[in-house]
XYZ file of C-alpha atoms in Angstrom:
679
model
C -41.315 5.229 -123.649
C -44.139 6.102 -121.566
C -43.216 7.009 -118.089
C -45.765 4.586 -116.566
C -44.271 1.469 -118.300
C -40.669 2.264 -117.674
C -39.126 0.187 -114.872
C -35.462 0.708 -114.075
C -33.351 -2.527 -113.983
C -32.548 -2.215 -110.396
C -36.254 -2.161 -109.597
C -36.841 -5.440 -111.318
C -34.391 -7.620 -109.296
C -36.184 -7.424 -105.820
C -39.430 -8.727 -107.420
C -37.569 -11.557 -109.106
C -35.933 -12.466 -105.812
C -39.294 -12.468 -103.997
C -40.712 -14.882 -106.704
C -37.569 -17.102 -106.412
C -37.978 -17.287 -102.745
C -41.620 -18.216 -102.946
C -40.814 -21.096 -105.382
C -37.859 -22.119 -102.951
C -40.115 -22.253 -99.932
C -42.977 -23.983 -101.957
C -40.468 -26.781 -102.861
C -39.338 -27.162 -99.372
C -42.882 -27.608 -98.402
C -43.675 -30.068 -101.159
C -40.617 -32.116 -100.160
C -41.528 -32.068 -96.536
C -44.954 -33.345 -97.462
C -43.576 -35.893 -99.790
C -41.407 -37.317 -97.024
C -44.445 -37.596 -94.623
C -46.844 -38.510 -97.264
C -48.189 -41.814 -98.639
C -46.034 -44.154 -100.649
C -47.667 -45.825 -103.577
C -50.562 -47.963 -102.562
C -51.253 -46.166 -99.188
C -50.346 -47.127 -95.589
C -51.478 -50.139 -93.841
C -54.515 -50.128 -91.475
C -52.757 -51.078 -88.246
C -55.688 -50.828 -85.826
C -58.261 -53.374 -85.040
C -61.869 -52.324 -85.173
C -63.221 -50.284 -82.135
C -66.471 -50.756 -80.561
C -68.461 -47.477 -80.709
C -71.314 -48.829 -78.754
C -74.108 -51.396 -78.448
C -77.757 -51.798 -78.036
C -78.141 -52.815 -75.172
C -75.021 -51.603 -73.475
C -72.162 -54.121 -72.658
C -72.641 -55.214 -69.116
C -76.214 -53.910 -68.938
C -78.597 -55.308 -66.296
C -82.298 -56.188 -66.183
C -82.380 -56.756 -69.838
C -85.579 -58.638 -71.293
C -84.868 -58.277 -75.050
C -83.277 -61.006 -77.106
C -81.666 -58.887 -79.825
C -78.082 -57.435 -79.461
C -76.391 -55.118 -81.949
C -72.800 -54.109 -81.628
C -71.356 -51.128 -83.706
C -67.896 -50.613 -84.918
C -65.810 -47.648 -86.294
C -65.053 -49.568 -89.551
C -66.331 -52.373 -91.753
C -65.708 -55.885 -90.058
C -65.516 -59.545 -90.712
C -67.055 -62.278 -88.626
C -65.410 -65.462 -89.065
C -67.209 -68.755 -88.689
C -69.660 -67.691 -85.853
C -71.414 -70.907 -85.683
C -68.138 -72.530 -84.475
C -66.270 -69.786 -82.930
C -69.176 -67.733 -81.151
C -70.217 -69.370 -77.872
C -73.451 -68.104 -76.210
C -73.762 -69.001 -72.446
C -76.004 -70.302 -70.935
C -76.004 -72.627 -73.902
C -79.025 -72.113 -76.457
C -80.789 -75.218 -77.411
C -82.090 -73.234 -80.540
C -79.134 -71.813 -82.330
C -79.000 -68.040 -82.064
C -78.814 -65.967 -85.383
C -75.301 -64.246 -85.416
C -74.648 -61.949 -88.302
C -71.845 -59.562 -89.285
C -72.706 -56.861 -91.790
C -70.969 -53.690 -92.692
C -70.071 -51.909 -89.423
C -72.198 -53.971 -87.079
C -72.877 -57.298 -85.669
C -76.412 -58.539 -84.668
C -77.309 -61.288 -82.459
C -80.817 -62.643 -82.056
C -81.290 -65.235 -79.307
C -83.987 -67.785 -79.930
C -84.480 -69.422 -76.593
C -86.426 -67.764 -73.751
C -84.277 -65.740 -71.448
C -83.719 -67.226 -67.855
C -84.294 -64.926 -64.869
C -81.580 -63.349 -62.795
C -78.964 -64.810 -65.153
C -75.745 -63.536 -66.454
C -75.425 -64.073 -70.383
C -72.042 -64.005 -72.183
C -71.378 -64.010 -75.790
C -67.746 -64.951 -76.365
C -66.459 -63.990 -79.791
C -62.982 -65.398 -79.211
C -60.929 -64.237 -82.298
C -63.817 -64.176 -84.787
C -63.969 -60.457 -85.347
C -61.429 -58.587 -87.401
C -61.444 -55.598 -89.756
C -62.435 -56.047 -93.249
C -59.377 -54.200 -94.697
C -56.228 -55.829 -93.143
C -57.569 -58.531 -91.003
C -56.598 -56.957 -87.794
C -58.221 -59.078 -85.106
C -60.194 -57.416 -82.138
C -59.023 -60.057 -79.851
C -60.871 -62.236 -77.305
C -64.008 -60.122 -77.072
C -66.897 -61.042 -74.844
C -70.139 -59.161 -74.782
C -72.072 -59.602 -71.359
C -75.552 -58.678 -70.030
C -77.853 -59.865 -67.361
C -81.533 -60.392 -66.896
C -81.113 -59.680 -63.175
C -79.727 -56.708 -61.283
C -76.133 -57.728 -61.279
C -73.318 -59.376 -63.446
C -71.663 -62.528 -62.412
C -67.908 -62.083 -63.288
C -66.171 -65.143 -62.090
C -64.276 -67.507 -64.586
C -63.332 -71.210 -64.741
C -60.508 -72.103 -67.046
C -58.247 -75.135 -68.039
C -57.483 -77.699 -70.663
C -59.061 -80.744 -72.172
C -56.635 -83.551 -73.413
C -57.161 -86.846 -74.940
C -56.856 -89.466 -72.236
C -54.928 -92.071 -74.187
C -52.175 -89.747 -75.591
C -52.579 -86.228 -74.141
C -53.269 -84.607 -77.488
C -55.054 -81.301 -77.136
C -58.731 -81.783 -77.858
C -59.976 -78.727 -80.057
C -63.655 -77.601 -80.274
C -64.966 -79.807 -77.392
C -67.862 -78.240 -75.339
C -66.925 -77.641 -71.646
C -69.647 -76.939 -69.205
C -70.566 -76.463 -65.566
C -73.391 -77.731 -63.300
C -73.987 -76.005 -60.112
C -74.184 -77.926 -56.796
C -76.157 -77.048 -53.870
C -73.598 -75.719 -51.174
C -75.375 -77.402 -48.340
C -75.334 -80.791 -50.199
C -71.922 -80.641 -52.005
C -71.546 -84.307 -52.158
C -75.383 -84.961 -52.373
C -74.983 -83.197 -55.772
C -78.216 -81.360 -56.548
C -78.739 -78.274 -58.711
C -79.522 -75.295 -56.441
C -81.152 -73.138 -59.147
C -83.414 -76.003 -60.659
C -85.625 -77.002 -57.885
C -87.581 -79.469 -60.191
C -84.412 -81.664 -60.348
C -83.672 -81.488 -56.700
C -84.210 -85.246 -56.084
C -81.652 -86.065 -58.920
C -77.887 -86.461 -58.483
C -75.404 -84.547 -60.552
C -74.145 -87.823 -61.698
C -77.497 -88.262 -63.640
C -77.915 -84.598 -64.607
C -75.065 -84.751 -67.104
C -77.342 -87.288 -68.931
C -80.676 -85.547 -68.456
C -80.126 -81.843 -68.086
C -78.338 -79.287 -70.403
C -75.093 -77.576 -69.057
C -75.484 -74.505 -66.884
C -72.558 -72.465 -68.492
C -70.391 -73.500 -71.429
C -67.270 -72.779 -73.448
C -65.296 -74.498 -76.225
C -61.674 -75.402 -76.312
C -59.159 -73.815 -78.676
C -56.521 -75.595 -80.680
C -54.383 -75.892 -77.435
C -57.374 -77.637 -75.658
C -57.745 -74.286 -73.579
C -61.086 -73.366 -72.402
C -62.403 -70.232 -70.325
C -65.952 -70.389 -68.857
C -67.060 -66.650 -68.212
C -69.988 -65.151 -66.315
C -69.815 -67.641 -63.472
C -71.618 -66.999 -60.181
C -70.120 -67.881 -56.696
C -70.722 -71.471 -55.628
C -69.634 -75.129 -56.127
C -69.634 -76.718 -59.513
C -69.110 -79.936 -61.358
C -67.024 -79.510 -64.700
C -67.667 -81.757 -67.764
C -66.554 -81.908 -71.350
C -68.558 -83.316 -74.171
C -68.186 -83.762 -77.934
C -71.803 -82.961 -78.278
C -73.028 -84.812 -81.366
C -76.677 -83.875 -81.265
C -76.422 -80.357 -79.760
C -78.440 -80.878 -76.754
C -75.629 -80.034 -74.225
C -75.867 -83.320 -72.317
C -74.412 -86.716 -72.428
C -77.056 -88.714 -74.409
C -75.119 -90.945 -76.754
C -72.682 -93.637 -75.649
C -70.481 -92.717 -78.916
C -69.984 -89.094 -77.555
C -66.490 -88.248 -76.280
C -66.645 -86.982 -72.739
C -64.493 -85.783 -69.803
C -65.399 -85.043 -65.975
C -63.673 -84.052 -62.786
C -64.289 -85.987 -59.609
C -63.715 -82.969 -57.486
C -65.933 -79.990 -56.988
C -64.714 -76.616 -58.280
C -65.019 -73.572 -56.319
C -64.506 -70.250 -58.662
C -62.674 -67.372 -56.886
C -60.529 -64.391 -57.685
C -57.440 -62.579 -56.323
C -55.654 -59.337 -57.168
C -52.336 -60.140 -59.014
C -49.520 -58.522 -61.232
C -48.498 -59.546 -64.610
C -45.593 -58.450 -66.693
C -46.327 -56.803 -70.209
C -43.658 -56.418 -72.654
C -43.661 -53.450 -74.933
C -41.663 -53.797 -78.153
C -40.090 -50.941 -79.970
C -40.038 -53.139 -82.994
C -40.222 -56.805 -83.939
C -36.474 -57.303 -82.264
C -36.108 -54.928 -79.554
C -37.903 -54.451 -76.305
C -38.945 -50.921 -75.309
C -40.220 -51.542 -71.720
C -41.466 -54.349 -69.382
C -44.433 -52.999 -67.380
C -46.009 -54.473 -64.169
C -49.727 -54.468 -64.592
C -52.249 -55.147 -62.039
C -55.185 -57.480 -63.052
C -57.869 -59.677 -61.401
C -56.671 -63.377 -61.539
C -59.504 -65.756 -61.821
C -59.235 -69.223 -60.328
C -59.040 -72.073 -61.041
C -57.344 -71.486 -64.264
C -55.374 -74.765 -64.859
C -57.989 -77.572 -64.650
C -57.203 -80.691 -66.660
C -59.887 -82.987 -68.106
C -58.902 -86.007 -69.992
C -61.377 -86.951 -72.493
C -62.244 -90.640 -73.650
C -64.955 -92.528 -75.522
C -66.607 -95.341 -73.577
C -66.317 -98.827 -75.033
C -69.564 -99.592 -76.831
C -71.008 -102.611 -74.763
C -74.323 -102.876 -76.711
C -74.070 -106.198 -78.322
C -75.626 -106.875 -81.824
C -74.551 -108.642 -85.121
C -73.122 -105.926 -87.249
C -72.091 -107.683 -90.386
C -71.579 -111.370 -91.870
C -69.581 -112.268 -94.874
C -68.189 -115.008 -96.825
C -65.381 -113.391 -98.852
C -63.745 -116.795 -99.586
C -65.403 -120.161 -100.167
C -63.587 -121.868 -97.385
C -64.634 -119.404 -94.493
C -67.218 -117.132 -93.236
C -66.949 -114.309 -90.627
C -69.443 -112.905 -88.098
C -68.924 -109.422 -86.818
C -70.503 -108.218 -83.481
C -70.359 -104.679 -82.022
C -68.895 -106.075 -78.812
C -67.473 -109.285 -77.588
C -68.987 -112.049 -75.260
C -67.369 -114.883 -73.415
C -69.982 -117.226 -74.799
C -69.508 -117.893 -78.546
C -72.407 -118.005 -80.932
C -74.240 -121.590 -81.368
C -74.618 -122.483 -84.979
C -77.167 -125.120 -86.391
C -76.948 -125.835 -90.038
C -80.196 -125.761 -91.914
C -78.874 -127.175 -95.132
C -75.798 -128.771 -93.883
C -74.595 -130.607 -90.719
C -72.638 -128.197 -88.423
C -71.328 -130.800 -86.003
C -67.517 -130.463 -85.985
C -67.958 -128.592 -89.302
C -65.571 -125.634 -88.299
C -62.136 -124.491 -86.989
C -63.340 -121.490 -84.979
C -61.033 -118.299 -84.703
C -62.340 -115.555 -82.457
C -60.408 -112.403 -81.840
C -58.915 -111.473 -78.493
C -62.204 -109.535 -77.617
C -64.454 -112.228 -79.318
C -66.251 -109.615 -81.278
C -65.140 -110.961 -84.668
C -65.429 -114.894 -85.133
C -64.126 -116.578 -88.341
C -65.381 -120.073 -89.125
C -63.319 -122.277 -91.398
C -64.995 -125.078 -93.133
C -63.334 -128.278 -92.615
C -65.039 -130.425 -95.221
C -64.233 -129.462 -98.937
C -67.857 -130.475 -99.813
C -68.937 -127.557 -97.542
C -66.393 -125.394 -99.154
C -67.891 -126.158 -102.615
C -71.363 -125.456 -101.487
C -72.217 -122.016 -102.663
C -75.030 -121.244 -100.092
C -74.894 -121.998 -96.499
C -78.028 -121.428 -94.401
C -77.862 -121.585 -90.759
C -79.490 -120.592 -87.451
C -77.168 -118.520 -85.220
C -77.907 -118.158 -81.460
C -75.946 -115.573 -79.547
C -76.270 -112.993 -76.856
C -77.493 -109.532 -77.849
C -78.722 -106.472 -75.808
C -82.294 -105.662 -76.040
C -84.017 -102.132 -76.252
C -83.182 -101.382 -72.582
C -79.623 -102.591 -72.740
C -80.025 -106.207 -71.087
C -78.287 -109.142 -72.701
C -80.780 -111.657 -73.953
C -80.572 -114.834 -76.205
C -81.309 -113.884 -79.749
C -81.571 -116.109 -82.780
C -81.054 -115.217 -86.378
C -81.470 -117.134 -89.558
C -78.587 -116.319 -91.956
C -77.875 -117.192 -95.616
C -74.253 -116.923 -96.599
C -73.389 -116.829 -100.231
C -69.781 -117.441 -101.414
C -68.250 -114.523 -103.443
C -66.250 -117.234 -105.156
C -69.022 -119.560 -106.623
C -67.976 -123.215 -107.165
C -68.446 -122.996 -110.992
C -66.027 -119.916 -111.225
C -63.346 -121.613 -109.077
C -63.551 -124.885 -111.214
C -63.182 -122.743 -114.415
C -60.089 -121.079 -113.009
C -58.641 -124.366 -112.042
C -59.286 -125.844 -115.439
C -57.658 -122.924 -117.062
C -54.622 -123.107 -114.868
C -54.389 -126.975 -115.767
C -54.668 -126.361 -119.634
C -51.908 -123.674 -119.137
C -49.551 -126.234 -117.267
C -50.362 -128.871 -119.924
C -49.277 -126.758 -122.737
C -46.067 -125.917 -120.891
C -45.321 -129.338 -120.511
C -45.958 -130.154 -124.158
C -43.575 -127.633 -125.180
C -40.916 -128.698 -122.986
C -41.394 -132.255 -124.312
C -40.997 -131.039 -127.935
C -37.797 -129.186 -126.959
C -36.475 -132.326 -125.389
C -36.509 -130.825 -121.851
C -37.573 -132.514 -118.723
C -41.283 -132.363 -118.142
C -43.702 -133.267 -115.534
C -46.312 -136.149 -116.063
C -48.553 -135.004 -113.274
C -49.450 -131.339 -112.079
C -47.893 -130.572 -108.772
C -50.478 -130.430 -105.909
C -51.178 -127.091 -104.572
C -48.684 -126.264 -101.658
C -49.229 -124.518 -98.346
C -47.506 -121.104 -98.607
C -46.500 -119.893 -95.108
C -45.302 -116.316 -94.744
C -41.860 -116.471 -93.053
C -40.697 -113.362 -91.158
C -36.899 -114.179 -90.710
C -34.787 -111.025 -91.428
C -31.079 -111.478 -92.154
C -30.269 -109.705 -88.885
C -32.282 -109.627 -85.751
C -32.054 -107.859 -82.204
C -31.249 -110.010 -79.316
C -34.671 -109.764 -77.967
C -36.403 -110.317 -81.298
C -37.912 -113.738 -82.421
C -38.523 -114.929 -86.073
C -42.016 -115.663 -86.864
C -44.315 -117.469 -89.538
C -47.836 -116.791 -90.462
C -50.109 -119.416 -91.858
C -52.780 -118.721 -94.576
C -55.076 -121.460 -93.237
C -55.510 -123.286 -90.025
C -52.949 -126.124 -89.568
C -54.031 -129.775 -88.857
C -50.506 -130.864 -87.961
C -47.059 -129.277 -86.968
C -44.074 -131.552 -87.076
C -41.361 -129.801 -84.973
C -39.038 -132.807 -85.783
C -38.807 -131.231 -89.265
C -37.774 -127.656 -87.799
C -34.130 -127.377 -87.251
C -32.141 -124.489 -85.806
C -28.297 -124.414 -85.986
C -25.695 -121.934 -84.685
C -22.151 -121.458 -86.107
C -19.135 -121.762 -83.762
C -15.660 -122.252 -84.987
C -16.644 -122.746 -88.609
C -18.919 -125.706 -87.493
C -22.762 -125.785 -87.347
C -24.462 -127.049 -84.183
C -28.060 -127.776 -83.335
C -29.438 -125.573 -80.758
C -32.824 -125.871 -78.837
C -35.787 -123.593 -79.436
C -39.479 -123.209 -78.687
C -42.108 -122.916 -81.274
C -45.666 -121.985 -80.569
C -48.611 -119.895 -81.457
C -48.599 -116.252 -80.509
C -51.365 -115.331 -78.108
C -54.008 -113.177 -79.713
C -52.800 -113.707 -83.280
C -54.430 -116.637 -85.005
C -52.217 -118.736 -87.197
C -49.026 -116.807 -86.368
C -46.231 -118.679 -84.668
C -42.892 -117.680 -83.066
C -39.605 -119.385 -82.917
C -37.967 -118.496 -79.530
C -34.410 -119.228 -78.983
C -31.755 -118.270 -76.469
C -30.032 -115.811 -78.996
C -26.395 -114.943 -78.304
C -25.421 -111.485 -79.470
C -22.985 -111.558 -82.586
C -23.716 -115.213 -83.250
C -24.857 -116.608 -86.697
C -27.882 -118.971 -86.890
C -29.637 -121.074 -89.687
C -33.297 -121.968 -89.741
C -33.996 -125.032 -91.834
C -37.547 -126.444 -92.244
C -38.150 -129.690 -94.145
C -40.969 -130.408 -96.676
C -44.399 -131.026 -95.129
C -43.405 -129.698 -91.821
C -46.790 -127.814 -91.705
C -50.105 -129.413 -93.079
C -53.173 -127.538 -93.078
C -56.864 -128.796 -92.619
C -57.201 -129.389 -96.365
C -54.049 -131.459 -96.748
C -51.766 -129.022 -98.368
C -48.289 -129.203 -97.143
C -45.461 -126.673 -96.970
C -42.440 -126.540 -99.073
C -38.887 -126.599 -97.708
C -37.367 -123.382 -96.198
C -33.916 -122.266 -95.315
C -32.805 -118.882 -93.935
C -29.468 -117.757 -92.139
C -29.528 -114.735 -89.907
C -27.291 -112.988 -87.475
C -28.030 -111.624 -83.925
C -26.582 -108.020 -83.741
C -23.863 -107.476 -81.186
C -24.701 -105.669 -77.841
C -22.292 -102.795 -78.640
C -24.727 -101.824 -81.283
C -27.304 -100.831 -78.767
C -28.008 -98.484 -75.922
C -29.669 -99.318 -72.532
C -32.256 -96.847 -71.042
C -32.857 -96.920 -67.339
C -35.638 -95.004 -65.814
C -36.185 -94.143 -62.160
C -39.851 -93.409 -61.461
C -40.060 -91.742 -57.987
C -43.413 -92.112 -56.324
C -44.519 -95.049 -58.406
C -42.863 -97.936 -56.419
C -46.176 -99.307 -55.339
C -48.089 -98.654 -58.628
C -48.532 -100.947 -61.542
C -46.943 -99.005 -64.360
C -46.462 -99.761 -68.100
C -43.760 -97.635 -69.821
C -43.589 -97.126 -73.672
C -40.646 -96.119 -75.697
C -42.007 -94.052 -78.592
C -40.576 -92.930 -82.044
C -41.046 -89.428 -83.428
C -44.454 -90.571 -84.772
C -45.673 -91.120 -81.410
C -45.666 -94.897 -82.169
C -44.726 -97.530 -79.468
C -41.261 -99.084 -80.324
C -40.832 -101.173 -77.006
C -43.004 -101.457 -73.863
C -42.013 -102.699 -70.534
C -43.544 -103.016 -66.971
C -41.933 -101.046 -64.242
C -40.508 -103.068 -61.268
C -40.430 -101.331 -57.979
C -40.266 -97.835 -59.505
C -37.684 -98.545 -62.254
C -38.259 -99.422 -65.877
C -35.368 -100.650 -68.115
C -35.240 -100.888 -71.883
C -32.487 -103.188 -73.144
C -31.241 -103.288 -76.839
C -32.360 -99.685 -77.873
C -31.169 -98.814 -81.303
C -29.249 -95.538 -81.379
C -31.758 -92.679 -82.096
C -34.107 -90.123 -80.640
C -37.060 -91.330 -78.625
C -39.843 -90.180 -76.502
C -41.583 -91.727 -73.303
C -45.123 -92.337 -72.145
C -46.481 -94.339 -69.234
C -49.790 -95.313 -67.842
C -51.015 -96.533 -64.566
C -52.299 -100.010 -65.110
C -55.106 -99.801 -62.485
C -56.619 -103.246 -63.296
C -53.288 -104.923 -64.091
C -54.260 -106.263 -67.507
C -51.283 -105.009 -69.416
C -53.095 -102.635 -71.564
C -54.541 -99.050 -71.311
C -58.338 -99.014 -70.543
C -60.871 -96.252 -71.372
C -63.206 -94.860 -68.645
C -66.988 -95.433 -67.855
C -69.106 -92.583 -66.869
C -71.866 -94.654 -65.100
C -69.256 -96.042 -62.733
C -67.531 -92.620 -62.436
C -64.354 -94.295 -63.538
C -61.764 -92.288 -65.287
C -59.609 -93.635 -68.239
C -56.318 -95.036 -66.874
C -53.945 -92.070 -66.295
C -51.318 -91.281 -68.974
C -48.150 -89.244 -68.603
C -45.417 -88.181 -70.952
C -41.711 -87.426 -70.333
C -41.657 -83.832 -71.507
C -38.067 -84.054 -73.263
C -36.760 -86.206 -75.937
C -34.344 -89.004 -75.155
C -30.922 -89.465 -77.144
C -29.748 -92.984 -77.100
C -26.256 -93.754 -78.395
C -24.611 -97.245 -79.109
C -22.592 -98.486 -76.144
C -24.067 -96.049 -73.716
C -26.314 -96.461 -70.758
C -28.807 -93.628 -70.403
C -30.177 -92.987 -67.069
C -33.057 -90.560 -66.289
C -35.150 -89.680 -63.400
C -38.898 -89.055 -64.316
C -41.150 -87.262 -61.864
C -44.503 -87.563 -63.548
C -45.969 -84.782 -61.569
C -43.189 -82.221 -62.028
C -45.126 -80.622 -64.825
C -48.920 -80.313 -65.274
C -50.198 -82.731 -67.913
C -51.149 -79.975 -70.598
C -47.440 -79.126 -70.541
C -45.964 -82.648 -70.684
C -46.283 -83.898 -74.291
C -43.341 -82.713 -76.422
C -44.273 -80.385 -79.225
C -42.434 -82.561 -81.734
C -44.812 -85.411 -81.434
C -47.974 -83.433 -80.713
C -50.383 -83.743 -83.847
C -52.792 -81.099 -82.776
C -50.703 -78.031 -83.365
C -51.794 -74.744 -81.784
C -53.360 -72.360 -84.477
C -51.273 -69.348 -85.171
C -52.526 -66.341 -83.352
C -54.116 -63.646 -85.514
C -51.826 -60.594 -85.480
C -52.453 -56.856 -86.131
C -50.360 -55.091 -88.839
C -48.668 -52.877 -86.319
C -45.129 -52.050 -87.276
C -45.598 -52.638 -90.922
C -46.084 -48.965 -91.772
C -42.890 -48.106 -89.862
C -40.997 -51.018 -91.630
C -42.314 -49.984 -95.032
C -41.365 -46.187 -94.482
C -37.827 -47.279 -93.523
C -37.613 -49.338 -96.657
C -38.772 -46.265 -98.696
C -36.373 -44.007 -97.009
C -39.117 -41.648 -95.697
C -40.434 -40.720 -92.168
C -43.615 -42.120 -90.792
C -45.468 -40.517 -87.769
C -48.367 -42.562 -86.479
C -51.685 -40.478 -86.654
C -50.650 -38.184 -89.453
C -51.803 -40.076 -92.368
């Protein structure tokens, strides 16, 4: 063997050892990287997009250009900018807002105002394109003057009738001259200095605006020092002013003075989804006011005009008006005599009026032509006498009705012939058409409930001598007194009112022809037994209402659908509900300012708010045989915190969240380590 190729055995072992050691350390390094590396699919993007810069810069002053570009460190999404992004001062011509790639561009179309702070509030519209991590409530600000106005005004807008949060309604400010606070003129619009703020809302766009979120919450930013009026508006025509009576609105009667103070808030630092790492006290600037409450309403449409007329059935026709009037229309027949021709049924508001034709000859007349004279508003909103000529055609022509009657008679005749052939009793004459009342007499009633009956047509006669009410005592039936009368506000609906004894049995018996309508149809006999439930099946709810002893208050007991179950008027600061069935209930009340027994909406021209509504913030549990007593201070909580979540229909949107913590959780599930920033 050549000496150069010869290697002793002992000399080969150290080299092998070095190779093994290198392989061993390589495996350790590989394993270490594997534990710190990415699982299949990669790690989550946990960070929201970051703003790298903008053109012009955020909070820049003396700006005269109308194009803004904002740059981000990653690809972004811009969610529904036409609704979520709010530019203030409001733009009559909608700005172009686009998100593309790693930038957002905004091009304002309106001319810029001098010495004005502009804010572009993106809310939660910006998120990253990968995992949807939201940037958060981001607002871009610039000024056409030499400074930035930084004050804010915040609060809530609620439905006046039921305190539901109003989502997406516009909220805006008008600035008031400090030297004429109650004179209410705009200090920054000299051309309008002779107008009051009361008219500005109807003639001038708002100065600064915001929109409410799903909680009804709004924040108006970039506000200068001064005194302001606050309004909310469901702006149908996008002109930022109250220009249509159908627009929902809200307003505060008091002036608002924006201010700020240094404050401290607590920020919770979470180690993970279940454990708190730290609670830090963080100083911040607290802008006030931040808890304004505006209650929104829609005015009653008082413009009066004929909206529709119809003759669905041959025996009646109906005129529909946009608004009622104390004076009913005057009708003159053009092809018939209208004198005493009708039974007139107006609704409570007298905006819908049904005319029943008394004479069957008129019922059989397919076309009625008439002259109708009524009060209607003209082009400037003043009520004037108006006359219309109407032609009403029956949707059930006489020939068609006669054919249906003939077919019914032939069917009855064949039935009687078959019965005669089988030797069964048969009728020699067809039974006349009967009046068919709808009886509402359940087998058991509450002690404060009354049976009722509804008539399909107006009555000519009621014979109460044919209506009998009996009660059972010691196995014997005794006649008991009652009252029978038409229910106010409900045409052709009658109540039977008795002195019901809890636990007692009753029998209502009505003879044939007790009711006869205007066409001569008579009712058939009717009999129904019923029982009044015992008092031990109910609860009594007694409410003390401190501070409302001198107010006219209507209190409503509600079910879990926010529907009224019972309603009572408070007496000297106390409301009592008797005969409450066991269950879970909620409470609402309103201050009946005009003492008419019903809730009334507001009227802006009179600066009249809708009647104030309050909710008891907790549910009420009622049990049989129990008296429930509660004290309800309606001012103990602000109204935006009163309505229980269980019966609030407008639920708050789920807040957009980042994916923070998902990588740590995923690494834990895979049994590997994760160190933020190393991947």
